Structures are given as C-alpha cells and as structure tokens.
Amino acid sequence: MRISRVLKSGVRNSGVLVAAGLLLGAAVAPAVADSSPSASPSGDSAAPTSAGTSFRTATEIAQGQRATAGGSAGDYLYWSFPADTGLRPTVKATVKFPQSAERGASQTWQLDVYDGLRRRQACQYGAQTRTAAQDATSVDLSCTLRTVRAWSEPWADDPLPGTYYVRLTLVDVATGDLGLPVSAEVQVDSKDIGGSAAVDGSLSQPLVPGIATASDTSDEGSDSAKASLFSLEPDDGWASGWWTDRWVWTAIGGILAALAGIGGYALTKGSGRPRQVPPGA
C-alpha cells in the first residue's frame, strides 16, 4: 500500500511539473516573439534615390528599405544604417549596367561595411567581391556581419551598436571603362539572434558619429545644441537589446528546478505514520 501511495504521489507531481512547464512556455512565447525588432521601415519614409561620396555624406537608410542610386564606374558610393545589440545585419547590393554602356572588359565590384569608428568589419559569409563579365547586365553582392554585441574589449574588433557604413566601389576596371553609367540598389536586413549572443556589460553611448558632441537639448532655445551626424535609430531606441530571452529561460529553469525538488521530496518522504509492531513481537 505504501508503495502504491508513493507512486501515485509521484505521478501527480510529475503531472504538475509538465503542466507548469507548458503553461510557462505558452505565457513566455508571445513575450519572446514581441521582442523581435521589426525590419520594415515606416510607411511614410521614402526610400533614398542617391548615395553619398564619403563617410560624412553617406546617405541614411533604414533597415528594410531598398535604396537606389545612379553613378559612374569608378565612383565611391556610401550609405549608412543603424544596427543595435543582438542583430546580425545582412547587406545586399546589386549593380546594374545599362544596355547602352559598352564595356571593354570585365569589372570587379566590392562591398565593404564599416562601423561607427570606421573600422572595416569582416563578413561572416556572402559574396563581398564579384567580377562582372563584359556582357553581364548586373552583378549581386552580399555581406552578412557578425552579431552586434552590447560590449567588447577595447582591443577587439567586434561589431558594436551604432551607425554602420556601406561602401560600394570598383576595385578592378579598365581605364577606358571609367565614367560609364551604372545604377545600384542596396538593402539591409537583420536577424534577431536573441539571448544566445547576449554578453555582460554595455556601451554608455552607441557608436554614432557626433553623438559625443551633441549637447542636452532639454533646454529649448539653447545655442549650444549640436546635431548628430546620423539621425536614424532603431524603432524602440538604442540599447533596446538589454532584454533577451536568456532572462526568460533562466527564470523558467529556476521554477522547474524548484518544482522538481518539491516532487522529489514528495516521492521520498513516505507516509509519515509510525510503523505498527505486530502483537507478541
């Protein structure tokens, strides 16, 4: 009888553990899903139709926008975009050659990405440099960066939250082809990696050019206010990645461990009644 009671108690507690885990998972799933940033830009923002010629004149684009620009072979084309903690940006570019442009040889195009400190960032994967044949009508390039970290050692070259620059240019072209018309399309999308990329610590300010010299604008009419060199930022503000699903699953693990301890105690504590001694023993 005692064994059967213990087994029944264990079954009941196991059922409670499973039910609690399912309820917690169902309650947390919407919160985790809502934490993913939207890659779509606002509907009232028009996609840019030009590109800058240097870091300081780079055209700002929001993630999800398809920016276009016209130029000439040999030009340096620059765009800039914001990237926050926990995101893994992917930059895609397409260079199109008009039918009227007769190239005398193949052309090699390259896509480079720099962070707010103008450090060139390595691509995890993607065709960063490609050669267009003489008769090609377009060439596609892409670069997927490493996940943006909230904090890094000063000597490291890890991607950090802030402004990122895209540079599209020719690296190998015949002299006779310089100046031929080209058109370019650039788009940046990001994947939210989540708590697996979370680290302890964070930057006091994102790596946005000019943010260190921008004064407090709370005092209206202040003549000392200076504009930042980059105006775009994530929809929910910088350092929006401080909340990750790592906190959620850590809490779930602690609750399940506590319930497992309660269930183990119920299985091993026994009935609690003194053992009866047969008469005459």
XYZ file of C-alpha atoms in Angstrom:
281
model
C 0.000 0.000 0.000
C 2.779 2.437 0.861
C 4.493 1.795 -2.494
C 1.260 2.449 -4.361
C 0.716 5.727 -2.478
C 4.241 6.857 -3.273
C 3.801 6.009 -6.953
C 0.501 7.858 -7.123
C 2.081 10.876 -5.446
C 4.961 10.791 -7.939
C 2.573 10.625 -10.891
C 0.597 13.601 -9.574
C 3.718 15.689 -9.042
C 5.068 14.762 -12.482
C 1.821 15.918 -13.997
C 2.110 19.215 -12.137
C 5.658 19.712 -13.424
C 4.677 19.053 -17.031
C 1.610 21.283 -16.796
C 3.619 24.090 -15.212
C 6.240 23.858 -17.932
C 3.632 24.004 -20.696
C 1.867 26.978 -19.120
C 5.117 28.881 -18.657
C 6.189 28.172 -22.224
C 2.824 29.343 -23.577
C 2.961 32.505 -21.479
C 6.510 33.356 -22.478
C 6.198 32.651 -26.212
C 4.307 35.882 -27.009
C 6.792 37.946 -24.982
C 9.752 36.451 -26.814
C 8.063 36.911 -30.176
C 7.264 40.551 -29.401
C 10.909 41.243 -28.540
C 11.982 40.759 -32.168
C 12.530 44.124 -33.876
C 10.607 44.979 -36.991
C 12.766 45.153 -40.109
C 10.151 47.068 -42.078
C 10.566 50.825 -42.244
C 7.717 53.189 -41.552
C 5.372 53.684 -44.455
C 5.827 57.463 -44.610
C 9.595 57.279 -45.143
C 10.584 57.339 -48.794
C 13.473 55.189 -49.934
C 16.576 57.231 -50.846
C 17.431 57.607 -54.526
C 21.002 58.843 -54.170
C 24.226 57.848 -52.432
C 26.943 59.803 -50.682
C 30.526 60.079 -51.856
C 32.257 59.825 -48.449
C 31.658 58.758 -44.858
C 30.474 62.231 -43.890
C 27.988 62.467 -46.770
C 26.721 58.870 -46.614
C 23.005 58.552 -47.356
C 20.979 57.298 -44.384
C 18.780 54.263 -44.971
C 16.545 52.357 -42.577
C 16.686 48.605 -42.338
C 14.261 47.063 -44.786
C 14.462 49.960 -47.243
C 15.657 49.398 -50.802
C 17.818 52.400 -51.644
C 18.770 53.200 -55.225
C 21.411 55.445 -56.723
C 22.913 56.315 -60.057
C 26.594 56.909 -60.660
C 29.592 56.296 -62.830
C 32.121 53.482 -62.880
C 34.910 54.495 -60.521
C 32.717 56.420 -58.065
C 32.609 55.605 -54.356
C 29.002 55.140 -53.207
C 28.239 55.375 -49.467
C 25.165 54.563 -47.363
C 24.708 54.330 -43.590
C 22.241 52.430 -41.389
C 21.658 51.779 -37.649
C 22.259 48.373 -36.031
C 21.514 47.577 -32.398
C 22.538 44.901 -29.925
C 21.670 41.295 -30.781
C 21.147 41.874 -34.513
C 23.016 40.194 -37.354
C 22.818 42.587 -40.343
C 22.966 41.384 -43.928
C 23.800 43.948 -46.616
C 22.838 43.163 -50.218
C 23.782 45.248 -53.233
C 23.037 44.967 -56.949
C 24.921 46.897 -59.612
C 23.162 47.206 -62.977
C 24.781 48.172 -66.274
C 22.687 49.978 -68.902
C 22.383 48.363 -72.292
C 23.902 51.432 -73.920
C 27.094 51.146 -71.871
C 29.592 49.109 -73.855
C 32.282 47.870 -71.524
C 35.638 46.973 -72.914
C 36.490 44.430 -70.206
C 35.168 42.755 -67.077
C 34.699 44.741 -63.861
C 35.270 43.707 -60.246
C 32.966 45.299 -57.658
C 33.391 45.191 -53.887
C 31.043 45.782 -50.953
C 32.634 46.953 -47.675
C 30.949 47.584 -44.313
C 32.415 49.836 -41.600
C 31.234 50.510 -38.044
C 30.824 53.878 -36.320
C 34.576 54.028 -35.644
C 35.195 53.410 -39.363
C 36.664 50.000 -38.657
C 36.154 47.633 -41.564
C 34.021 44.718 -40.423
C 34.617 41.190 -41.653
C 31.809 39.311 -43.374
C 30.709 36.028 -41.846
C 29.609 34.865 -45.259
C 28.440 36.267 -48.557
C 29.937 37.281 -51.898
C 31.629 40.502 -50.875
C 33.652 40.809 -54.108
C 32.425 39.667 -57.517
C 33.527 40.122 -61.101
C 31.011 41.048 -63.787
C 31.738 39.696 -67.241
C 31.950 42.056 -70.177
C 28.456 41.148 -71.373
C 26.821 40.931 -67.913
C 23.820 43.151 -67.210
C 24.160 43.137 -63.406
C 26.217 41.794 -60.508
C 24.991 40.886 -56.993
C 27.000 41.246 -53.796
C 26.201 40.493 -50.152
C 27.831 40.652 -46.737
C 26.477 39.156 -43.506
C 28.167 40.666 -40.477
C 28.807 39.069 -37.136
C 26.199 39.597 -34.420
C 26.276 43.071 -32.893
C 27.459 42.840 -29.276
C 26.438 45.115 -26.420
C 30.014 45.409 -25.184
C 33.510 44.325 -26.199
C 37.114 44.641 -25.138
C 38.852 47.811 -26.368
C 41.346 45.811 -28.398
C 38.690 43.643 -30.081
C 37.126 44.339 -33.467
C 33.644 43.079 -32.592
C 30.589 44.804 -34.102
C 29.058 47.216 -31.578
C 25.709 49.071 -31.594
C 25.681 52.263 -33.606
C 25.981 53.531 -37.163
C 27.315 51.301 -39.934
C 28.578 52.435 -43.308
C 28.231 50.635 -46.636
C 30.729 51.394 -49.401
C 30.248 50.127 -52.940
C 33.045 50.637 -55.437
C 35.087 49.211 -58.279
C 38.402 47.597 -57.400
C 39.424 46.400 -60.870
C 38.362 48.215 -64.015
C 39.888 49.083 -67.359
C 40.814 52.739 -67.821
C 38.529 53.044 -70.832
C 35.518 51.944 -68.757
C 35.884 54.657 -66.124
C 32.945 57.039 -66.155
C 30.448 54.654 -67.747
C 26.964 54.981 -66.180
C 25.817 52.412 -63.597
C 22.894 52.108 -61.191
C 22.975 50.480 -57.758
C 20.446 49.063 -55.307
C 21.235 48.458 -51.617
C 19.132 46.882 -48.875
C 19.927 45.983 -45.260
C 18.012 43.378 -43.251
C 18.785 41.956 -39.830
C 18.084 38.751 -37.939
C 17.474 38.929 -34.200
C 19.813 36.351 -32.656
C 18.374 36.679 -29.145
C 19.859 35.678 -25.813
C 22.472 33.339 -27.278
C 24.522 36.411 -28.249
C 23.977 38.344 -25.008
C 27.040 39.497 -23.048
C 27.543 41.229 -19.718
C 28.102 44.970 -19.955
C 27.023 47.656 -22.403
C 28.306 50.836 -24.003
C 27.410 54.153 -22.393
C 26.604 55.532 -25.859
C 26.159 53.853 -29.260
C 28.878 54.414 -31.852
C 27.047 57.182 -33.688
C 29.236 59.933 -35.191
C 28.622 63.249 -33.473
C 26.719 61.830 -30.505
C 29.568 62.705 -28.135
C 29.366 66.394 -29.096
C 25.583 66.582 -29.110
C 24.546 68.513 -26.007
C 21.447 68.107 -23.905
C 18.548 69.558 -25.912
C 16.156 69.618 -22.951
C 16.708 73.375 -22.678
C 14.744 74.811 -25.570
C 16.412 77.603 -27.443
C 19.910 76.631 -26.335
C 22.523 77.883 -28.784
C 24.971 75.163 -27.760
C 22.861 72.312 -29.147
C 24.606 70.414 -31.915
C 23.018 67.959 -34.310
C 24.295 64.425 -34.567
C 25.836 63.411 -37.872
C 23.406 60.495 -38.027
C 19.705 60.873 -37.242
C 18.252 57.377 -37.716
C 17.961 54.948 -34.801
C 16.086 51.680 -34.047
C 12.312 51.915 -33.641
C 12.471 51.285 -29.879
C 15.636 53.297 -29.270
C 19.271 52.376 -28.775
C 20.315 49.593 -26.415
C 16.909 48.008 -26.958
C 18.557 44.596 -26.713
C 19.093 44.699 -22.937
C 16.066 42.389 -22.563
C 16.730 38.970 -24.129
C 15.092 35.580 -23.940
C 18.051 34.418 -21.837
C 16.410 36.062 -18.816
C 13.126 34.312 -19.552
C 14.553 30.834 -19.927
C 16.752 31.296 -16.853
C 13.642 32.094 -14.816
C 11.801 29.096 -16.287
C 14.724 26.830 -15.445
C 14.737 28.056 -11.833
C 10.995 27.475 -11.436
C 11.166 23.983 -12.938
C 14.117 23.120 -10.694
C 12.114 24.202 -7.635
C 9.114 22.128 -8.740
C 11.375 19.143 -9.370
C 12.742 19.483 -5.834
C 9.211 19.522 -4.415
C 8.305 16.446 -6.452
C 11.429 14.591 -5.317
C 10.661 15.370 -1.700
C 7.093 14.081 -2.100
C 8.418 10.808 -3.534
C 10.895 10.173 -0.727
C 9.228 11.486 2.434
C 6.937 8.423 2.937
C 3.536 8.357 4.633
C 4.798 9.909 7.891
C 2.956 7.391 10.149
C 4.861 5.207 12.670
C 5.348 1.582 11.761
C 2.979 -0.784 13.551
C 4.590 -3.610 15.520
C 2.644 -6.941 15.420
C 1.389 -8.135 18.837
C 3.698 -10.550 20.613
C 6.720 -9.464 18.606
